[in-house]
Amino acid sequence: MSAFRKIAPPVHSVEKIDFIEPEHQLLPGGTSFFTLYGGTQEVVKLDFSFMAGTWFETSKLESMMAASMISEGTSGKTARQIADRIDFYGAQLNSLPYYDNNYVSLLSLKKHLPHLLPLLAEIIQDASFPEHEFEIMRQKRKQRAIVDAEKVGLVAQRTFLRSLMGEGHPYAPISSPEAYDNVTLDGSKSHYLRHYYSANATLFASGDVDAGVQKMIVDNFGSGWGTPFPYKKDQPQIQSAAQKTVFIERESANQNALSIGKRVPTQHHPDSAGLKLVTTILGGYFGSRLMSNLREEKGLTYGIHASVVSFVRDAIFMIHAEVTAEKTEEAIKEIFLEMQRLREELVPESELEPLRSFLLGRMLEDFDGPFARSQSFSSLYEAGLSVGYFDQIIHTIKTTTPEQIRVLARTYLDPETMYTVAAGKK
Amino acid sequence: MIQFDKTLLKNGLTVIVHTDRSTPFVAVNVCYNVGSKHEDPNRTGFAHLFEHLTFGGSRHVADFDTAVQMAGGANNAFTSNDLTNYYITLPANNIETAMWLESDRMLGPKFTKKGLDVQKKVVIEEFRQRNLNKPYGDVWHLMRDLAYKVHPYRWPTIGLVPEHIASATLEDVKDFFFHHYAPNNAVLVISGNIGSSDAFKLAEKWFSGIPSREIAPYLLQTEPPQTTDRELTVYRDVPIDTFYVMWHMGGRNEKDFYKLDLLSDILSNGSSSRFEVKLVKEQKLFTEADAYLSGENEPGLFVATGKASPGIDIQLAREKMLEEILMTAETSITDYELEKVKNRVEADLLLNEIGYLEKAIQLASFEIMGDAAEINNQGKRYLEITAADLLKTAGELFRKGNRNTLNYLSLQNSKK
């Protein structure tokens, strides 16, 4: 076999990533409108982002139900008529609730926009929340929650988040499917009226958004809708559980789910980018230390991951895995051991170098094409960050030293501060 | 329309190139014509276990993952009943790294006892996580076993039981490799920011030296036509009763596949579908109702399933769904409905032409089925379908004797 096989081909590092900001205009109704033109097909994606997530609820599930009811009827159209139109033009309409901002997204062929944009405007601006549809939606969501409550992975993650934040915190998930019995039509509709108005919206239009499409968007969404709601929320108290170790018993489980972690600083903190790098080394990619140890070395799990989950007003560091039930103790021990190693030993350059290249490649991917760019910029703006944050990430990936990594690990990966939630068989 | 160029190397490797200059990346995708259907019934789950093993390095590569990372790339693989597919995506100027790795994988992975032992454990954990430790996780095991008596689609890709995976030996592994992994049993697709002639040159450089191998013959076992309806009821530790009704249908290459795909769309795709409008919203019998195709290359299954609303008897709900299906199949489908689902297909096909990796995977899959060019005939195949065609095909599908029913009931509810 040819000699050239014996050595790895030379590689080039990622030199340049195009962080050019999207074109921006402020519409008369107060909506911030960003355009990300590009792509190879005559397809357009519209993403409306409203500051309307669980953070803004007055009681649990209002945001979820408000998002679910957006396409379920307007004063002029029934849910059926709306669904018929969207489906007839082969479009995809999604209205999704999150922790901070909720999204309403439309993916459509460009040629159908003249039919769909007026409909989208009507849905967003004039949702009527019919009772019949609300009850059906509530049952559907509750049944899904009942099934989810049987999945040890979700049980562990949700309990973990409640332990960190406290039951009543807006980022804390509901503790049982019965919470669906308490959410009301009025509460959900109020949530919609208070938060889905034009000046509270940011719009990202990506894909084949030419001047004609831009004009259509301005015609349909420019003049504004809704009544600005004088919203001021007190920073809710974090009430972390006193008990740092929780075991939720599920007799029939043959794998146990583990969620381990703590609250960490938000993306505005100077350590945030560095901490993300440390988390990646620990468990953020296939070659990570946790994957190498627990999966590739010991075969204790199919997958183990560490990540920093960034909310706008908080952030958590979390390790998650589903492991052989009878090896739960061993898995926890190894997870803490890997954190300890990062606090004691310097990460060798032979491990850092491929990781730096890998992360630059993923960063390049985050800006590949209009839809990916739109996603990257909407997350950036939602967090209240500017484009300089991307440069900071690049700088961190390229220059963070093993010594700095150890300092970050010593600061943030102190075992005494970690919460450990396990769900499964004792 | 997805443009591509195709050539055949002397060793039998098919090479396809699709140029997409809108991305700075390329995908190097190698698809092997081996899936769980090629397995011995007493050693199932092997193709998928094998996929895991090939990441443990090869003759000239100590560590696949580090090499991919150094090149700023990402890699993964999947195994289905029909095929095993590997891909690497990376910045276009680093394509040689991917060619080096994938050609070396084809040349010969490095198999060690330790690697095998660990990956057996990992795959058994995957089995547990996906199929044993999750509500409704064993549904496809039960469905396949009920619907197929002869064809190897009767077991899922993960395997029939964890014991089959546990008993695999290093000898089995080597044997499997040399009988299935070969240039003359694979398709290489290169897509993204590269021209055809450059890509073909690289394919020649890296892959042409790999010898052809003798492929184990695939003994096609046709499932005999089902003549009697079958029904199985199981009780499991799940919160909600459900059912799965399945009918045998034609393969991916047959015209009926496209017709039944449209029929399943009319029944359940989107909020304006018949199931959603009638069964979920009007009659409130279900919180979820779905119809779909299992989608394999050889004759597969048309599936209808649903979760009944609280307080609704599951048998009643199932009968109402079957009535709705038969009504759709026996009376006319409106022109409006047909136009609607065709519009959806048009949009979906165009959206499928956006991602350079997705295009590579699809091109490979169509080539394994016989001809990559078929990828561009899909639109035509859907558009030429008439309402009368649909009714005829549906009539054959829903004939008496062709039905398999799995009642998947809650143990807790049955005790109440």
Short mmCIF file of C-alpha atoms in Angstrom, two decimals, chain B:
data_model
loop_
_atom_site.label_atom_id
_atom_site.label_comp_id
_atom_site.label_asym_id
_atom_site.label_seq_id
_atom_site.Cartn_x
_atom_site.Cartn_y
_atom_site.Cartn_z
CA MET B 1 -32.60 19.39 -8.91
CA ILE B 2 -29.41 18.03 -7.38
CA GLN B 3 -26.61 17.99 -9.98
CA PHE B 4 -23.94 15.35 -9.61
CA ASP B 5 -21.21 13.47 -11.47
CA LYS B 6 -20.58 9.78 -11.08
CA THR B 7 -17.77 7.40 -11.90
CA LEU B 8 -16.74 3.83 -11.12
CA LEU B 9 -13.21 3.00 -9.95
CA LYS B 10 -11.54 -0.19 -11.18
CA ASN B 11 -11.95 -1.84 -7.80
CA GLY B 12 -15.72 -1.41 -8.04
CA LEU B 13 -16.14 1.68 -5.85
CA THR B 14 -18.85 4.04 -7.07
CA VAL B 15 -17.88 7.71 -6.61
CA ILE B 16 -20.42 10.53 -6.74
CA VAL B 17 -19.61 14.24 -6.52
CA HIS B 18 -22.05 17.06 -5.85
CA THR B 19 -20.63 20.59 -5.91
CA ASP B 20 -22.17 23.24 -3.64
CA ARG B 21 -20.12 26.44 -3.60
CA SER B 22 -22.33 28.15 -1.02
CA THR B 23 -20.61 26.41 1.91
CA PRO B 24 -16.97 26.50 3.02
CA PHE B 25 -17.30 22.79 3.97
CA VAL B 26 -17.21 19.42 2.26
CA ALA B 27 -18.76 16.14 3.32
CA VAL B 28 -17.04 12.81 2.67
CA ASN B 29 -19.74 10.18 2.97
CA VAL B 30 -19.18 6.45 2.60
CA CYS B 31 -22.19 4.19 2.50
CA TYR B 32 -21.82 0.40 2.73
CA ASN B 33 -24.44 -1.93 1.39
CA VAL B 34 -24.75 -3.75 4.68
CA GLY B 35 -27.40 -3.36 7.36
CA SER B 36 -29.12 -5.49 9.95
CA LYS B 37 -30.98 -7.38 7.20
CA HIS B 38 -27.67 -9.01 6.23
CA GLU B 39 -27.24 -10.53 9.69
CA ASP B 40 -27.54 -14.09 10.85
CA PRO B 41 -30.86 -14.41 12.78
CA ASN B 42 -28.93 -15.86 15.70
CA ARG B 43 -26.43 -13.00 15.81
CA THR B 44 -28.49 -9.87 15.35
CA GLY B 45 -27.29 -6.34 16.09
CA PHE B 46 -23.96 -7.11 14.48
CA ALA B 47 -23.89 -4.49 11.70
CA HIS B 48 -24.51 -1.75 14.23
CA LEU B 49 -21.97 -3.11 16.74
CA PHE B 50 -19.51 -3.24 13.89
CA GLU B 51 -20.11 0.42 13.06
CA HIS B 52 -19.04 1.27 16.63
CA LEU B 53 -15.90 -0.84 16.31
CA THR B 54 -14.59 0.86 13.19
CA PHE B 55 -14.00 4.06 15.16
CA GLY B 56 -11.27 2.35 17.16
CA GLY B 57 -8.59 3.13 14.56
CA SER B 58 -7.36 1.43 11.39
CA ARG B 59 -4.14 0.22 9.80
CA HIS B 60 -2.51 3.62 9.47
CA VAL B 61 -4.66 5.70 11.81
CA ALA B 62 -4.19 5.40 15.55
CA ASP B 63 -7.11 7.62 16.47
CA PHE B 64 -9.89 8.68 14.10
CA ASP B 65 -11.43 11.33 16.30
CA THR B 66 -8.27 13.29 16.99
CA ALA B 67 -7.42 13.36 13.28
CA VAL B 68 -10.88 14.69 12.43
CA GLN B 69 -10.66 17.31 15.18
CA MET B 70 -7.24 18.50 14.02
CA ALA B 71 -8.81 19.19 10.64
CA GLY B 72 -11.65 21.21 12.21
CA GLY B 73 -14.15 18.52 11.28
CA ALA B 74 -16.84 16.38 12.81
CA ASN B 75 -17.73 12.75 12.10
CA ASN B 76 -20.44 10.24 12.80
CA ALA B 77 -22.24 7.21 11.40
CA PHE B 78 -25.54 5.40 11.46
CA THR B 79 -26.75 1.90 10.72
CA SER B 80 -30.21 0.97 9.44
CA ASN B 81 -31.90 -2.25 8.42
CA ASP B 82 -30.52 -1.68 4.91
CA LEU B 83 -27.17 0.09 5.14
CA THR B 84 -24.30 1.51 7.19
CA ASN B 85 -23.31 5.12 6.53
CA TYR B 86 -20.20 7.01 7.70
CA TYR B 87 -19.55 10.71 7.21
CA ILE B 88 -16.99 13.37 7.96
CA THR B 89 -17.69 17.08 7.46
CA LEU B 90 -14.78 19.51 7.49
CA PRO B 91 -13.49 22.75 5.94
CA ALA B 92 -12.97 22.09 2.21
CA ASN B 93 -9.21 22.69 2.26
CA ASN B 94 -8.82 19.80 4.71
CA ILE B 95 -10.65 17.22 2.60
CA GLU B 96 -7.59 14.97 2.34
CA THR B 97 -7.82 14.19 6.04
CA ALA B 98 -11.32 12.77 5.49
CA MET B 99 -10.20 10.82 2.42
CA TRP B 100 -7.29 9.38 4.39
CA LEU B 101 -9.53 8.27 7.25
CA GLU B 102 -12.38 6.83 5.24
CA SER B 103 -10.10 4.99 2.81
CA ASP B 104 -8.16 3.53 5.71
CA ARG B 105 -11.37 2.41 7.38
CA MET B 106 -12.24 0.60 4.15
CA LEU B 107 -8.73 -0.85 3.89
CA GLY B 108 -8.95 -2.46 7.30
CA PRO B 109 -9.90 -1.35 10.80
CA LYS B 110 -7.81 -2.32 13.77
CA PHE B 111 -9.70 -4.85 15.83
CA THR B 112 -8.66 -5.55 19.39
CA LYS B 113 -10.16 -7.69 22.11
CA LYS B 114 -10.25 -4.71 24.43
CA GLY B 115 -11.96 -2.50 21.83
CA LEU B 116 -14.56 -5.17 21.17
CA ASP B 117 -15.24 -5.76 24.87
CA VAL B 118 -15.78 -2.07 25.57
CA GLN B 119 -17.96 -1.43 22.51
CA LYS B 120 -20.13 -4.44 23.36
CA LYS B 121 -20.81 -2.80 26.72
CA VAL B 122 -21.45 0.60 25.11
CA VAL B 123 -23.92 -0.89 22.62
CA ILE B 124 -25.70 -2.82 25.37
CA GLU B 125 -26.02 0.48 27.27
CA GLU B 126 -27.44 2.03 24.09
CA PHE B 127 -29.89 -0.89 23.89
CA ARG B 128 -30.95 -0.23 27.48
CA GLN B 129 -31.16 3.55 27.07
CA ARG B 130 -33.25 3.46 23.90
CA ASN B 131 -35.24 0.25 24.11
CA LEU B 132 -35.45 -1.08 27.63
CA ASN B 133 -35.31 1.94 29.93
CA LYS B 134 -37.72 4.18 28.05
CA PRO B 135 -41.51 4.03 27.98
CA TYR B 136 -42.66 2.35 24.72
CA GLY B 137 -38.98 1.65 23.91
CA ASP B 138 -39.61 -1.97 22.82
CA VAL B 139 -42.47 -1.17 20.42
CA TRP B 140 -40.43 -1.78 17.27
CA HIS B 141 -39.15 -5.11 18.60
CA LEU B 142 -42.74 -6.23 19.06
CA MET B 143 -44.04 -4.75 15.82
CA ARG B 144 -41.37 -6.27 13.63
CA ASP B 145 -41.72 -9.63 15.26
CA LEU B 146 -45.47 -9.58 14.74
CA ALA B 147 -45.46 -8.36 11.14
CA TYR B 148 -42.54 -10.38 9.72
CA LYS B 149 -42.16 -14.14 9.90
CA VAL B 150 -39.42 -14.67 7.30
CA HIS B 151 -37.82 -11.42 6.19
CA PRO B 152 -34.85 -10.14 8.26
CA TYR B 153 -36.73 -6.91 8.89
CA ARG B 154 -38.21 -8.93 11.73
CA TRP B 155 -35.48 -7.62 14.04
CA PRO B 156 -34.47 -4.00 14.63
CA THR B 157 -31.00 -2.64 13.92
CA ILE B 158 -30.03 -2.63 17.59
CA GLY B 159 -30.60 -6.41 17.60
CA LEU B 160 -33.16 -8.85 18.97
CA VAL B 161 -31.68 -9.21 22.47
CA PRO B 162 -28.59 -7.82 24.26
CA GLU B 163 -27.25 -11.40 24.51
CA HIS B 164 -26.62 -11.50 20.77
CA ILE B 165 -24.33 -8.50 21.12
CA ALA B 166 -22.64 -9.87 24.23
CA SER B 167 -21.68 -13.10 22.46
CA ALA B 168 -19.87 -11.53 19.47
CA THR B 169 -16.26 -12.68 19.09
CA LEU B 170 -13.24 -11.13 17.41
CA GLU B 171 -13.41 -13.86 14.77
CA ASP B 172 -17.00 -12.92 13.94
CA VAL B 173 -15.92 -9.32 13.61
CA LYS B 174 -13.10 -10.00 11.18
CA ASP B 175 -15.25 -12.32 9.16
CA PHE B 176 -17.98 -9.71 8.92
CA PHE B 177 -15.57 -7.04 7.73
CA PHE B 178 -14.12 -9.01 4.84
CA HIS B 179 -17.51 -10.14 3.62
CA HIS B 180 -19.22 -6.75 3.62
CA TYR B 181 -16.76 -3.87 3.75
CA ALA B 182 -15.25 -3.50 0.31
CA PRO B 183 -15.01 -0.92 -2.44
CA ASN B 184 -17.25 -3.08 -4.61
CA ASN B 185 -19.96 -2.97 -1.92
CA ALA B 186 -19.87 0.76 -1.16
CA VAL B 187 -20.64 4.23 -2.49
CA LEU B 188 -18.44 7.25 -1.85
CA VAL B 189 -20.17 10.62 -2.08
CA ILE B 190 -18.23 13.87 -1.87
CA SER B 191 -20.36 16.99 -1.58
CA GLY B 192 -19.81 20.68 -0.87
CA ASN B 193 -17.17 23.17 -1.89
CA ILE B 194 -15.17 21.07 -4.38
CA GLY B 195 -15.31 20.52 -8.13
CA SER B 196 -15.86 17.10 -9.70
CA SER B 197 -12.45 16.67 -11.32
CA ASP B 198 -10.59 17.54 -8.09
CA ALA B 199 -12.82 15.19 -6.13
CA PHE B 200 -12.41 12.32 -8.61
CA LYS B 201 -8.61 12.74 -8.48
CA LEU B 202 -8.65 12.48 -4.72
CA ALA B 203 -10.93 9.45 -4.84
CA GLU B 204 -8.51 7.77 -7.23
CA LYS B 205 -5.52 8.63 -5.04
CA TRP B 206 -6.99 7.38 -1.76
CA PHE B 207 -9.39 4.60 -2.69
CA SER B 208 -8.18 2.96 -5.91
CA GLY B 209 -5.50 0.89 -4.14
CA ILE B 210 -8.02 -0.93 -1.97
CA PRO B 211 -8.63 -4.40 -3.41
CA SER B 212 -12.09 -5.68 -4.33
CA ARG B 213 -13.37 -8.37 -2.01
CA GLU B 214 -15.72 -11.26 -2.32
CA ILE B 215 -19.05 -10.16 -0.88
CA ALA B 216 -21.21 -12.58 1.06
CA PRO B 217 -24.28 -13.28 -1.08
CA TYR B 218 -27.46 -11.73 0.26
CA LEU B 219 -30.16 -14.36 0.14
CA LEU B 220 -33.30 -12.40 -0.46
CA GLN B 221 -36.02 -13.80 1.75
CA THR B 222 -39.35 -12.57 0.55
CA GLU B 223 -42.02 -12.24 3.18
CA PRO B 224 -44.93 -14.42 1.98
CA PRO B 225 -48.18 -12.47 1.51
CA GLN B 226 -50.05 -12.34 4.79
CA THR B 227 -53.46 -13.96 4.60
CA THR B 228 -54.80 -13.76 8.15
CA ASP B 229 -54.99 -10.70 10.37
CA ARG B 230 -52.79 -10.93 13.46
CA GLU B 231 -53.22 -9.35 16.86
CA LEU B 232 -50.96 -9.20 19.91
CA THR B 233 -51.70 -7.59 23.26
CA VAL B 234 -48.96 -6.74 25.75
CA TYR B 235 -49.02 -5.02 29.14
CA ARG B 236 -46.14 -2.74 30.06
CA ASP B 237 -45.12 -0.30 32.75
CA VAL B 238 -46.32 2.75 30.79
CA PRO B 239 -48.82 5.45 31.76
CA ILE B 240 -51.02 5.51 28.64
CA ASP B 241 -52.62 2.80 26.48
CA THR B 242 -51.71 2.80 22.84
CA PHE B 243 -51.81 0.61 19.74
CA TYR B 244 -49.97 0.14 16.47
CA VAL B 245 -51.74 -1.22 13.41
CA MET B 246 -49.52 -2.23 10.50
CA TRP B 247 -50.11 -3.34 6.92
CA HIS B 248 -47.50 -4.79 4.54
CA MET B 249 -46.69 -2.50 1.64
CA GLY B 250 -44.22 -2.31 -1.26
CA GLY B 251 -40.53 -1.31 -1.25
CA ARG B 252 -38.92 2.09 -1.54
CA ASN B 253 -38.36 1.68 -5.28
CA GLU B 254 -41.95 0.88 -6.13
CA LYS B 255 -44.51 3.41 -7.32
CA ASP B 256 -46.87 2.46 -4.53
CA PHE B 257 -44.39 3.78 -2.02
CA TYR B 258 -44.96 7.33 -3.23
CA LYS B 259 -48.72 6.89 -3.28
CA LEU B 260 -48.84 5.57 0.25
CA ASP B 261 -46.54 8.33 1.41
CA LEU B 262 -49.14 10.82 0.14
CA LEU B 263 -51.92 8.81 1.75
CA SER B 264 -50.17 8.92 5.13
CA ASP B 265 -49.79 12.70 4.66
CA ILE B 266 -53.50 13.10 3.94
CA LEU B 267 -54.28 11.10 7.07
CA SER B 268 -51.90 12.65 9.53
CA ASN B 269 -49.35 15.20 8.30
CA GLY B 270 -50.07 18.68 9.63
CA SER B 271 -52.82 20.26 11.69
CA SER B 272 -55.30 20.13 8.78
CA SER B 273 -54.90 16.36 8.24
CA ARG B 274 -57.90 14.06 8.60
CA PHE B 275 -56.72 12.49 11.85
CA GLU B 276 -56.00 15.84 13.45
CA VAL B 277 -59.25 17.48 12.34
CA LYS B 278 -61.63 14.59 12.95
CA LEU B 279 -60.10 12.29 15.54
CA VAL B 280 -58.21 14.77 17.70
CA LYS B 281 -60.24 17.95 17.47
CA GLU B 282 -63.82 17.06 16.49
CA GLN B 283 -64.30 13.73 18.20
CA LYS B 284 -61.60 14.24 20.86
CA LEU B 285 -60.78 10.53 20.79
CA PHE B 286 -57.02 10.99 20.67
CA THR B 287 -54.43 13.40 21.96
CA GLU B 288 -52.03 12.10 19.31
CA ALA B 289 -52.81 10.23 16.10
CA ASP B 290 -50.33 9.35 13.42
CA ALA B 291 -49.88 7.39 10.19
CA TYR B 292 -46.48 6.81 8.62
CA LEU B 293 -44.33 4.47 6.55
CA SER B 294 -41.52 2.45 8.11
CA GLY B 295 -39.56 3.48 4.99
CA GLU B 296 -37.08 0.65 4.36
CA ASN B 297 -35.70 -0.17 0.91
CA GLU B 298 -37.42 -3.54 0.69
CA PRO B 299 -41.17 -4.00 1.30
CA GLY B 300 -41.99 -2.25 4.59
CA LEU B 301 -44.97 -1.34 6.73
CA PHE B 302 -47.72 1.25 6.72
CA VAL B 303 -48.33 2.13 10.37
CA ALA B 304 -51.25 3.79 12.15
CA THR B 305 -50.98 4.63 15.84
CA GLY B 306 -52.40 6.89 18.49
CA LYS B 307 -52.71 7.73 22.17
CA ALA B 308 -56.33 7.85 23.33
CA SER B 309 -57.64 10.86 25.25
CA PRO B 310 -58.14 10.38 29.01
CA GLY B 311 -61.30 8.37 29.68
CA ILE B 312 -61.60 7.07 26.11
CA ASP B 313 -61.51 3.29 25.67
CA ILE B 314 -58.50 2.35 23.57
CA GLN B 315 -60.39 -0.32 21.58
CA LEU B 316 -63.07 2.19 20.66
CA ALA B 317 -60.49 4.76 19.65
CA ARG B 318 -58.70 2.19 17.51
CA GLU B 319 -61.91 1.15 15.74
CA LYS B 320 -62.71 4.79 14.99
CA MET B 321 -59.27 5.33 13.53
CA LEU B 322 -59.62 2.23 11.34
CA GLU B 323 -63.02 3.49 10.17
CA GLU B 324 -61.45 6.81 9.22
CA ILE B 325 -58.65 5.08 7.34
CA LEU B 326 -61.03 2.82 5.44
CA MET B 327 -63.34 5.70 4.63
CA THR B 328 -60.40 7.62 3.20
CA ALA B 329 -59.34 4.59 1.23
CA GLU B 330 -62.80 3.77 -0.11
CA THR B 331 -64.33 7.15 -0.85
CA SER B 332 -62.77 9.86 -2.94
CA ILE B 333 -59.88 11.96 -1.80
CA THR B 334 -60.61 15.56 -2.81
CA ASP B 335 -58.53 17.40 -5.41
CA TYR B 336 -57.86 20.05 -2.80
CA GLU B 337 -56.39 17.49 -0.38
CA LEU B 338 -54.24 15.99 -3.09
CA GLU B 339 -52.95 19.40 -4.20
CA LYS B 340 -52.21 20.25 -0.58
CA VAL B 341 -50.05 17.21 0.07
CA LYS B 342 -48.29 17.66 -3.28
CA ASN B 343 -47.44 21.25 -2.36
CA ARG B 344 -46.00 19.96 0.88
CA VAL B 345 -43.87 17.42 -1.00
CA GLU B 346 -42.63 20.15 -3.36
CA ALA B 347 -41.56 22.31 -0.40
CA ASP B 348 -39.97 19.40 1.46
CA LEU B 349 -37.96 18.30 -1.58
CA LEU B 350 -36.65 21.83 -2.07
CA LEU B 351 -35.72 22.10 1.61
CA ASN B 352 -33.86 18.80 1.28
CA GLU B 353 -31.63 20.47 -1.31
CA ILE B 354 -30.17 22.91 1.21
CA GLY B 355 -27.70 21.00 3.38
CA TYR B 356 -24.55 19.66 1.69
CA LEU B 357 -24.33 16.70 4.11
CA GLU B 358 -28.01 15.76 3.80
CA LYS B 359 -27.63 15.78 0.02
CA ALA B 360 -24.60 13.46 0.24
CA ILE B 361 -26.45 11.01 2.49
CA GLN B 362 -29.48 10.96 0.20
CA LEU B 363 -27.41 10.50 -2.96
CA ALA B 364 -25.63 7.56 -1.34
CA SER B 365 -28.88 6.01 -0.20
CA PHE B 366 -30.46 6.24 -3.66
CA GLU B 367 -27.32 4.79 -5.26
CA ILE B 368 -27.40 1.83 -2.85
CA MET B 369 -31.02 1.28 -3.92
CA GLY B 370 -29.95 1.18 -7.54
CA ASP B 371 -29.46 4.66 -9.03
CA ALA B 372 -28.57 8.03 -7.51
CA ALA B 373 -30.38 9.78 -10.39
CA GLU B 374 -33.67 8.64 -8.86
CA ILE B 375 -33.21 11.43 -6.31
CA ASN B 376 -34.30 13.89 -8.99
CA ASN B 377 -37.31 11.84 -10.09
CA GLN B 378 -39.03 11.96 -6.74
CA GLY B 379 -40.92 15.17 -7.51
CA LYS B 380 -42.26 13.74 -10.77
CA ARG B 381 -43.25 10.50 -9.11
CA TYR B 382 -45.32 12.33 -6.54
CA LEU B 383 -46.86 14.83 -8.95
CA GLU B 384 -48.18 12.23 -11.41
CA ILE B 385 -50.27 10.51 -8.73
CA THR B 386 -54.05 10.85 -9.14
CA ALA B 387 -56.81 10.39 -6.58
CA ALA B 388 -57.89 7.23 -8.43
CA ASP B 389 -54.34 5.80 -8.11
CA LEU B 390 -54.42 6.42 -4.41
CA LEU B 391 -57.74 4.65 -3.92
CA LYS B 392 -56.57 1.61 -5.87
CA THR B 393 -53.34 1.27 -3.91
CA ALA B 394 -55.09 1.86 -0.62
CA GLY B 395 -57.63 -0.83 -1.46
CA GLU B 396 -54.82 -3.37 -1.94
CA LEU B 397 -53.04 -2.27 1.22
CA PHE B 398 -56.02 -2.45 3.54
CA ARG B 399 -57.27 -5.79 2.23
CA LYS B 400 -58.49 -8.32 4.73
CA GLY B 401 -55.73 -10.54 6.10
CA ASN B 402 -52.94 -7.97 5.64
CA ARG B 403 -53.32 -6.38 9.05
CA ASN B 404 -51.20 -6.68 12.22
CA THR B 405 -52.39 -5.12 15.44
CA LEU B 406 -50.26 -4.53 18.49
CA ASN B 407 -52.18 -3.41 21.58
CA TYR B 408 -49.68 -1.87 23.96
CA LEU B 409 -51.51 -1.42 27.24
CA SER B 410 -50.68 0.15 30.55
CA LEU B 411 -50.10 -2.33 33.36
CA GLN B 412 -51.22 0.27 35.90
CA ASN B 413 -54.48 1.01 34.07
CA SER B 414 -55.30 -2.68 33.76
CA LYS B 415 -55.10 -3.08 37.54
CA LYS B 416 -57.44 -0.20 38.26
#
